[in-house]
Amino acid sequence: MGSYRALHDGWTLTGAGHSVDASVPGCVHTDLLAAGVIDDPYLDDNELRQEWIGRTDWVYETTFDWRPDPLVPRADLVCDGLDTIAVLTLNGTEIGRTANMHRGYRFDVADRLVPGENTLRVAFTSARNHAEAERDRLGDRPNAYPEPFNFIRKMACSFGWDWGPTLITAGIWRPIGLHTWAGGRLARVRPLVTLTEDGDGRIELHVDVERASADPLVLTAAVAGVRVEHTLQPGEGTAVLVLDVPAPARWWPHSLGDQPLHPVDVALTTTGGTSLDEWHRRVGFRDACLDTTDGAFTLVVNDVPVFARGVNWIPDDALVTRITRTRLAERLGQAVEANVDTIRVWGGGLYESDEFYELCNELGLLVLQDFPFACAAYPEEEPHASEVAAEARENVVRLAPHPSLVAWTGNNENIWGWHDWDWQPALGDRTWGAGYYFDLLPGIVAELDPTRPYWPGSPWSGDHDTHPNEPSRGTMHIWDVWNRVDYSHYRDHRPRFVAEFGFQAPPAYATLRRAISDDPLTPESPGLAHHQKAADGNVKLRRGLDDHLPAPRDFDDWHFLTQVNQARAITLGVEHFRSLRPYCMGSVVWQLNDCWPVTSWSAIDGDGRRKPLWYALRRAYADRLLTVQPREHGPAVVAVNDGRTPWTGEIEVTRRALDGTILAEAVFPLDLPAHAATTVPLPPDLATPGDPSAEIVVASAGDTRSLWFPAEDKEINFPVPRYDAEVTAFDGGYDVTVTARTLLRDLTLLADRLDPGAVADRALVTLLPGETTTFRVRTDATRDADALTARPVLRCVNDVRPGKAPAP
C-alpha cells in the first residue's frame, strides 16, 4: 500500500544572479561547476575566488505531477539530508524548516498537494551568515579555526581545516522524495543484536509504527529461519519482537575471522495480509566492549582483545555529494589491503552514509564513530541542544544494525581544548559542550543502543580528575611530534591507546601536476603553497628532513624525501606502539584519506593515489611484526603476533657492514602465541656497532624482516647506488626486476611519474648487495623500458648524494 517516489529531476538553482540546472542529490558548488559558472575549486588557488558562494542564499526549485489515490491518503515529503538552513514550500505554502545537515526530516504534505503540477521550493540561507548571527546572539566561543562552524549543525570541515579547503556548501545533499502510505508505516526499527553466554544470538527489534488506521496491524520479523509475529491492537504503536538464533556464525574483524551477515526482514501488514511497509537490513552477531581496567583502553571483540591497527577517516571529498559507493569501496578496500582493521570516523566530518558502514561490515573493519563535534567550544543553548539530541537519536538508531560499529565517542579534542587551549578565560560561564559529552549523548546511547560502549571524547582519560590526554589512561593524541619535536620522540610516549598521530608529506606527483599549474613547481611556488593548509607546514617538513636525510638538491629530491620521511615517521610510531603490546592496544594513524589534492598527513592522496606511507603501513600493520627497538640496556628485537595462529621458528640477527659482510650473528628461538608480543635483548656484539655510519643490524624470522640503522641517513656512508634492472612486459603492465650490486635504501618506483594511472605493487624496499626485488607496475601506457629504471621514476635514498648534482 505504500510507495516511494524520488524527486530528483527537473531542479533549477538560483542565487547571486545565476540560474542553472541542478543535480539532486547535489550541492551548489557542483551545480555551478557543471554550468561553467565557477572554475574547479580544487585547482590552483581557485578556492580563494569562491568565498561568495558561502555568503549567498540559494533556491532549489522543481515541479512534478501528482495524481491522488483515495486508497492511499497519507503523503510525506521525506528529506534524507538538507544542507543546512532551509525553508521548504509546496505550491507557495511553507511546509517546514530545517537547521541540521546531520539529520533527516519528514513533512506531512497530503493537504498541500494538488492534482496535476506541483511546485516544490527549498530556499537555503547562507550557512556562514547564519552561524555568525548565532555567534553574535549567544556570544563567541573558542575555536581552533577562524570560522563559526561550532554555531551550526553542519559538517565542520566545510569551513576549512588544516588539510581542507573552505567550501561552505548548500544543497539537497541526500535523497528527497514522496512517501505515500495508508494504514500504517514503520516509523522506526531499532535492532539490538547480542550474544548470550552460551553463544546463541538474540535480536530485540524495537519497532515504532505511525498509524493512519484504528484497525489491528500485524508485525512480522524473520532472520536465519527464525520468524516471529505480533499483532498491534488499535491504539498500540510500539512493540518489541525477539528473535533467538541458535549458535549463529560470529562476525569478526577481518584480522580475526570471517564476516557472516544475516538478512533481517520486518513487515507491517493488515490482518488480511495486505503489505503496508517493509524494513530490510543485514546484521552480524558479535560481542564488542571496552576493557578500561586500570586505565586501559582495549577493544574486545567476541572475548578477544584487539590491538587496533587503525587509521582516521575524514569525508573523502570536500563536496560530499560526489562520494559514491564505488569510491568508498575503493578507499576502504585500500585500508584493508594495508592491514588496517580499525577506522575512526573523525568528529569534524559526518555520520557517514549507510553504504560506508555496509562496506565496513562486509570488509571486517571496526568503526569508532565520533559524534560530529571537533576542536571548538559548542553552545548548549536552544535550539542547538534540541538539534543535537534529534540528530544523535536518529543516527544512533540508524547505525544500530551495523556490526562494524563498535564504539561511540562524544567529540574530537574538545575536552582537551577546554583543559589546555586557554578556553576557560575566554568562555567565562558560557557553555562549551560538556553537557553533550557527559550527559546528553551517553544518555541517548544508553537508552537507544546499550549494546555499544560510549567514551566522552578523543582524547579522554576516563576520569575528570586526570588530564584528558594523559598517556597512561584511556585514549591520547600525539601532536608534539609533528608540531615541535623530531619523530623519534614518539618513543617518549607510553600510551594505552593512540587515537591520533601523524606526519605530513605531499601527494603523488601526478596529483600535484593535475591540480597545480606552477612552472616551475617548487615547495614554495604559489599553487603548492596554497595546497599546504597546515600552519608552517613546509617549515615542519623541512625540519623533519634536516633531522634525518640528506639535503634535497631539487624539487624531485624534496618530493621523494618528504614522502620517505613521512613513511619513516609513522613506521617508527606504529612499531613502537605495537612493541608495547599489551600495555598499548591501539595505534590509529592520522589519516587514511584526503578530501582534495593537498599536502597532508594522509596515506592516500586526494586523487586516490597511494603515497609511500600506504606501503609502509601495510608492512608495519602486518599480522606478524619484527622490529628492533631501543630499550634501557640497548637495542632489542620485539616480535609481535596479531595473527590468528602461533608464530614459531627462529629469529636470525646479524650485524653487517654496508657491503653485506657479516660482523656478528646470533639465532634466537621464537615461539609466540597469537595476540602476543615478546622482547629479545641483543647481546653486545650485535647491539654495539663498530662504526655507526657504516653498519646495519638485520633481524629476520621467515619472510618477516626488520632493519636497524644505528645512525641517521645523512650521517651514513652510503655507497653510490648500483644495480641491474630488467623490464618485462605483461598484459596490463610491466615487471621491473632490480638486483642490487650495492645497498639500496628505500628503493621506490614512482610509477605515476610516467603514467598518472600506473600503480606499483610495492615501495620502500631496502635491498642488501646481491638481493633482488620485482616491482609489478600496472599501466595501460606503453613506455620506454629505460624510463622505468632511472630517475625520477626509480629512486632510493642513497641516490641523493651531498654535493652531487642529480643525474639528468
Coordinates of N, CA, C and O in Angstrom, one line a residue, residues 480-585:
D480 N 52.7 16.7 19.6 CA 54.0 17.4 19.8 C 55.0 17.0 18.7 O 55.9 17.8 18.3
V481 N 55.0 15.8 18.3 CA 56.0 15.3 17.3 C 55.9 16.1 16.0 O 56.9 16.7 15.5
W482 N 54.7 16.2 15.4 CA 54.6 17.0 14.1 C 54.9 18.5 14.4 O 55.6 19.1 13.6
N483 N 54.3 19.0 15.5 CA 54.4 20.4 15.7 C 55.7 21.0 16.2 O 56.1 22.1 15.9
R484 N 56.4 20.2 17.1 CA 57.5 20.8 17.8 C 58.8 19.9 17.8 O 59.9 20.5 17.9
V485 N 58.7 18.6 17.8 CA 59.9 17.8 18.1 C 60.0 16.8 17.0 O 59.1 16.5 16.2
D486 N 61.2 16.1 16.9 CA 61.5 15.1 15.9 C 60.7 13.9 16.2 O 60.3 13.6 17.3
Y487 N 60.4 13.1 15.1 CA 59.6 12.0 15.2 C 60.1 10.8 16.0 O 59.4 9.9 16.5
S488 N 61.4 10.9 16.3 CA 62.0 9.9 17.2 C 61.4 10.0 18.6 O 61.4 9.0 19.4
H489 N 60.8 11.1 18.9 CA 60.2 11.4 20.2 C 58.8 10.6 20.4 O 58.2 10.6 21.5
Y490 N 58.3 10.0 19.3 CA 57.2 9.0 19.6 C 57.6 8.0 20.7 O 56.7 7.6 21.4
R491 N 58.9 7.7 20.7 CA 59.3 6.7 21.7 C 59.3 7.2 23.1 O 59.4 6.5 24.1
D492 N 59.1 8.5 23.3 CA 59.0 9.1 24.6 C 57.6 8.8 25.3 O 57.4 9.0 26.5
H493 N 56.7 8.4 24.4 CA 55.3 8.2 24.9 C 55.0 6.8 25.1 O 55.4 5.9 24.3
R494 N 54.3 6.5 26.2 CA 53.9 5.1 26.5 C 52.4 5.2 26.7 O 51.8 5.2 27.8
P495 N 51.6 5.2 25.6 CA 50.2 5.4 25.7 C 49.5 4.0 25.9 O 50.0 3.0 25.5
R496 N 48.2 4.1 26.3 CA 47.4 2.9 26.3 C 46.7 2.7 25.0 O 46.5 1.6 24.6
F497 N 46.4 3.8 24.3 CA 45.7 3.8 23.0 C 45.9 5.1 22.3 O 45.5 6.1 22.9
V498 N 46.5 5.1 21.2 CA 46.8 6.4 20.5 C 45.7 6.6 19.4 O 45.7 5.8 18.4
A499 N 44.8 7.5 19.6 CA 43.7 7.7 18.6 C 44.1 8.7 17.5 O 43.4 8.8 16.5
E500 N 45.2 9.5 17.6 CA 45.7 10.3 16.6 C 47.2 10.5 16.7 O 47.6 10.8 17.8
F501 N 47.9 10.4 15.6 CA 49.3 10.8 15.5 C 49.6 10.8 14.0 O 49.1 10.0 13.3
G502 N 50.4 11.8 13.5 CA 50.6 11.9 12.1 C 51.7 12.7 11.7 O 52.3 13.5 12.5
F503 N 52.1 12.6 10.4 CA 53.3 13.3 9.9 C 52.9 13.6 8.4 O 52.4 12.7 7.7
Q504 N 53.3 14.8 7.9 CA 52.9 15.2 6.6 C 53.8 14.7 5.5 O 55.0 14.4 5.7
A505 N 53.2 14.8 4.3 CA 54.0 14.6 3.0 C 53.1 15.2 1.9 O 51.9 15.1 2.0
P506 N 53.7 15.6 0.8 CA 52.9 16.0 -0.4 C 52.3 14.8 -1.0 O 52.6 13.6 -0.8
P507 N 51.2 15.1 -1.8 CA 50.6 14.0 -2.6 C 51.5 13.5 -3.7 O 52.6 14.0 -3.9
A508 N 51.0 12.5 -4.4 CA 51.8 11.9 -5.6 C 52.0 13.0 -6.6 O 51.3 14.0 -6.7
Y509 N 53.1 12.8 -7.4 CA 53.5 13.8 -8.3 C 52.3 14.1 -9.4 O 52.1 15.2 -9.7
A510 N 51.7 13.0 -9.8 CA 50.6 13.1 -10.8 C 49.5 13.9 -10.3 O 48.8 14.7 -11.0
T511 N 49.2 13.8 -9.0 CA 48.2 14.5 -8.3 C 48.5 16.0 -8.3 O 47.7 16.9 -8.6
L512 N 49.8 16.3 -7.9 CA 50.2 17.7 -7.9 C 50.1 18.3 -9.3 O 49.6 19.4 -9.5
R513 N 50.5 17.6 -10.3 CA 50.5 18.1 -11.7 C 49.1 18.3 -12.2 O 48.9 19.2 -13.0
R514 N 48.2 17.5 -11.8 CA 46.8 17.7 -12.2 C 46.2 19.0 -11.6 O 45.4 19.7 -12.2
A515 N 46.6 19.2 -10.4 CA 45.9 20.2 -9.6 C 46.6 21.6 -9.6 O 46.0 22.6 -9.3
I516 N 47.9 21.6 -9.9 CA 48.7 22.8 -9.8 C 49.4 23.1 -11.1 O 50.1 22.2 -11.6
S517 N 49.3 24.3 -11.6 CA 49.9 24.7 -12.9 C 51.2 25.4 -12.7 O 51.8 26.0 -13.7
D518 N 51.8 25.5 -11.5 CA 53.0 26.3 -11.2 C 54.1 25.8 -12.2 O 54.3 24.6 -12.4
D519 N 54.9 26.7 -12.7 CA 56.0 26.4 -13.5 C 57.1 27.5 -13.2 O 57.0 28.6 -13.6
P520 N 58.2 27.0 -12.6 CA 58.4 25.7 -12.1 C 57.7 25.4 -10.8 O 57.2 26.2 -10.1
L521 N 57.6 24.1 -10.6 CA 56.9 23.6 -9.4 C 58.0 23.5 -8.3 O 59.0 22.8 -8.4
T522 N 57.8 24.2 -7.2 CA 58.7 24.2 -6.1 C 57.9 24.1 -4.8 O 56.7 24.4 -4.8
P523 N 58.6 23.7 -3.6 CA 57.8 23.7 -2.4 C 57.2 25.0 -2.0 O 56.2 25.0 -1.3
E524 N 57.8 26.1 -2.5 CA 57.2 27.5 -2.1 C 56.5 28.1 -3.3 O 56.0 29.3 -3.2
S525 N 56.3 27.4 -4.4 CA 55.6 28.0 -5.5 C 54.1 28.3 -5.1 O 53.6 27.6 -4.3
P526 N 53.4 29.3 -5.7 CA 52.1 29.7 -5.2 C 51.1 28.6 -5.1 O 50.4 28.5 -4.1
G527 N 51.0 27.8 -6.1 CA 49.9 26.8 -6.1 C 50.2 25.7 -5.0 O 49.3 25.3 -4.3
L528 N 51.4 25.3 -4.9 CA 51.8 24.3 -3.9 C 51.6 24.9 -2.5 O 51.2 24.2 -1.6
A529 N 52.0 26.1 -2.4 CA 51.8 26.8 -1.1 C 50.3 26.9 -0.7 O 50.0 26.7 0.5
H530 N 49.5 27.1 -1.7 CA 48.0 27.2 -1.4 C 47.5 25.8 -1.0 O 46.5 25.7 -0.2
H531 N 48.1 24.8 -1.5 CA 47.6 23.4 -1.2 C 48.4 22.8 0.0 O 48.5 21.6 0.1
Q532 N 48.9 23.7 0.8 CA 49.5 23.3 2.1 C 48.8 24.2 3.2 O 49.1 25.4 3.3
K533 N 47.9 23.6 3.9 CA 47.0 24.3 4.8 C 47.5 24.4 6.2 O 46.9 25.1 7.0
A534 N 48.5 23.5 6.5 CA 48.9 23.5 7.9 C 49.8 24.7 8.2 O 50.6 25.2 7.4
A535 N 49.6 25.2 9.4 CA 50.5 26.3 9.9 C 52.0 25.9 9.8 O 52.3 24.9 10.4
D536 N 52.8 26.7 9.1 CA 54.2 26.4 9.0 C 54.5 25.0 8.5 O 55.5 24.4 8.8
G537 N 53.6 24.5 7.6 CA 53.7 23.1 7.2 C 55.0 22.8 6.5 O 55.6 21.8 6.8
N538 N 55.4 23.7 5.5 CA 56.6 23.4 4.8 C 57.9 23.5 5.7 O 58.9 22.8 5.6
V539 N 57.8 24.4 6.7 CA 58.9 24.6 7.7 C 59.0 23.3 8.5 O 60.1 22.8 8.7
K540 N 57.9 22.7 8.9 CA 58.0 21.5 9.6 C 58.4 20.3 8.8 O 59.1 19.4 9.3
L541 N 58.0 20.3 7.5 CA 58.5 19.2 6.6 C 60.0 19.3 6.5 O 60.7 18.3 6.6
R542 N 60.5 20.5 6.3 CA 62.0 20.7 6.2 C 62.7 20.3 7.5 O 63.8 19.7 7.4
R543 N 62.1 20.7 8.6 CA 62.8 20.4 9.9 C 62.9 18.8 10.0 O 63.9 18.3 10.4
G544 N 61.8 18.2 9.6 CA 61.9 16.7 9.7 C 62.9 16.1 8.7 O 63.6 15.2 9.1
L545 N 63.1 16.7 7.6 CA 64.2 16.2 6.7 C 65.6 16.5 7.3 O 66.4 15.6 7.2
D546 N 65.7 17.7 7.8 CA 67.1 18.1 8.3 C 67.5 17.1 9.4 O 68.7 16.9 9.6
D547 N 66.6 16.6 10.2 CA 67.0 15.7 11.3 C 67.5 14.3 10.8 O 68.2 13.6 11.5
H548 N 67.1 14.0 9.6 CA 67.3 12.6 9.2 C 68.0 12.3 7.8 O 68.7 11.4 7.7
L549 N 67.7 13.1 6.8 CA 68.0 12.8 5.5 C 69.0 13.8 4.8 O 69.1 15.0 5.3
P550 N 69.6 13.4 3.7 CA 70.5 14.4 3.0 C 69.6 15.5 2.5 O 68.4 15.4 2.3
A551 N 70.3 16.7 2.3 CA 69.5 17.8 1.8 C 69.1 17.6 0.4 O 69.9 17.2 -0.5
P552 N 67.8 17.9 0.0 CA 67.4 17.7 -1.3 C 68.1 18.7 -2.3 O 68.3 19.9 -1.9
R553 N 68.4 18.3 -3.5 CA 69.1 19.2 -4.4 C 68.1 19.9 -5.4 O 68.4 20.9 -6.0
D554 N 66.9 19.3 -5.5 CA 65.9 19.9 -6.4 C 64.5 19.5 -6.0 O 64.4 18.8 -4.9
F555 N 63.5 19.9 -6.7 CA 62.1 19.5 -6.3 C 61.9 18.0 -6.3 O 61.2 17.5 -5.4
D556 N 62.4 17.3 -7.3 CA 62.2 15.9 -7.3 C 62.8 15.2 -6.0 O 62.2 14.3 -5.4
D557 N 64.0 15.7 -5.6 CA 64.5 15.2 -4.3 C 63.6 15.5 -3.1 O 63.3 14.7 -2.3
W558 N 63.2 16.8 -3.1 CA 62.3 17.2 -2.0 C 61.0 16.4 -1.9 O 60.6 15.9 -0.9
H559 N 60.4 16.2 -3.1 CA 59.2 15.4 -3.1 C 59.4 14.0 -2.7 O 58.6 13.5 -1.8
F560 N 60.4 13.3 -3.2 CA 60.6 11.9 -2.8 C 61.0 11.8 -1.3 O 60.5 11.0 -0.6
L561 N 61.9 12.7 -0.9 CA 62.4 12.5 0.5 C 61.4 12.9 1.5 O 61.3 12.3 2.6
T562 N 60.5 13.9 1.3 CA 59.5 14.2 2.2 C 58.5 13.0 2.3 O 58.0 12.7 3.4
Q563 N 58.2 12.4 1.2 CA 57.3 11.2 1.3 C 58.0 10.0 2.0 O 57.3 9.4 2.8
V564 N 59.3 9.8 1.8 CA 60.0 8.8 2.6 C 60.0 9.2 4.1 O 59.8 8.3 4.9
N565 N 60.2 10.4 4.4 CA 60.3 10.8 5.8 C 58.9 10.6 6.5 O 58.9 10.2 7.7
Q566 N 57.8 10.9 5.8 CA 56.5 10.6 6.4 C 56.4 9.1 6.7 O 55.9 8.8 7.8
A567 N 56.8 8.3 5.7 CA 56.6 6.9 6.0 C 57.5 6.4 7.1 O 57.1 5.6 7.9
R568 N 58.7 7.0 7.2 CA 59.6 6.6 8.3 C 59.1 7.0 9.6 O 59.1 6.3 10.6
A569 N 58.5 8.2 9.7 CA 58.0 8.7 11.0 C 56.8 7.8 11.5 O 56.8 7.4 12.7
I570 N 55.9 7.5 10.6 CA 54.7 6.7 11.0 C 55.1 5.3 11.3 O 54.7 4.7 12.3
T571 N 56.1 4.8 10.5 CA 56.6 3.4 10.8 C 57.2 3.4 12.2 O 56.9 2.4 13.0
L572 N 58.0 4.4 12.5 CA 58.6 4.4 13.9 C 57.5 4.4 15.0 O 57.6 3.6 15.9
G573 N 56.5 5.3 14.8 CA 55.5 5.3 15.8 C 54.7 4.0 15.9 O 54.5 3.5 17.0
V574 N 54.2 3.5 14.8 CA 53.4 2.3 14.8 C 54.2 1.1 15.4 O 53.7 0.4 16.3
E575 N 55.5 1.0 15.0 CA 56.3 -0.2 15.6 C 56.5 0.0 17.0 O 56.5 -1.0 17.8
H576 N 56.8 1.3 17.5 CA 56.9 1.5 18.9 C 55.7 1.1 19.7 O 55.7 0.4 20.7
F577 N 54.5 1.6 19.2 CA 53.3 1.4 19.9 C 52.9 -0.1 19.9 O 52.5 -0.7 21.0
R578 N 53.1 -0.8 18.8 CA 52.9 -2.2 18.8 C 53.8 -3.0 19.7 O 53.4 -4.0 20.2
S579 N 55.0 -2.5 19.8 CA 56.0 -3.2 20.7 C 55.7 -3.1 22.1 O 56.2 -3.9 22.9
L580 N 54.7 -2.2 22.5 CA 54.3 -2.1 23.9 C 53.1 -3.0 24.2 O 52.6 -2.9 25.3
R581 N 52.6 -3.7 23.3 CA 51.5 -4.6 23.5 C 51.8 -5.6 24.7 O 52.9 -6.1 24.7
P582 N 50.9 -5.8 25.6 CA 49.5 -5.4 25.7 C 49.2 -4.1 26.5 O 48.1 -3.8 26.7
Y583 N 50.3 -3.4 26.9 CA 50.1 -2.2 27.6 C 49.4 -1.2 26.7 O 48.4 -0.5 27.1
C584 N 49.9 -1.0 25.5 CA 49.3 -0.2 24.5 C 48.5 -1.1 23.6 O 49.0 -2.2 23.1
M585 N 47.2 -0.8 23.3 CA 46.4 -1.6 22.5 C 45.7 -0.9 21.3 O 44.6 -1.3 20.9

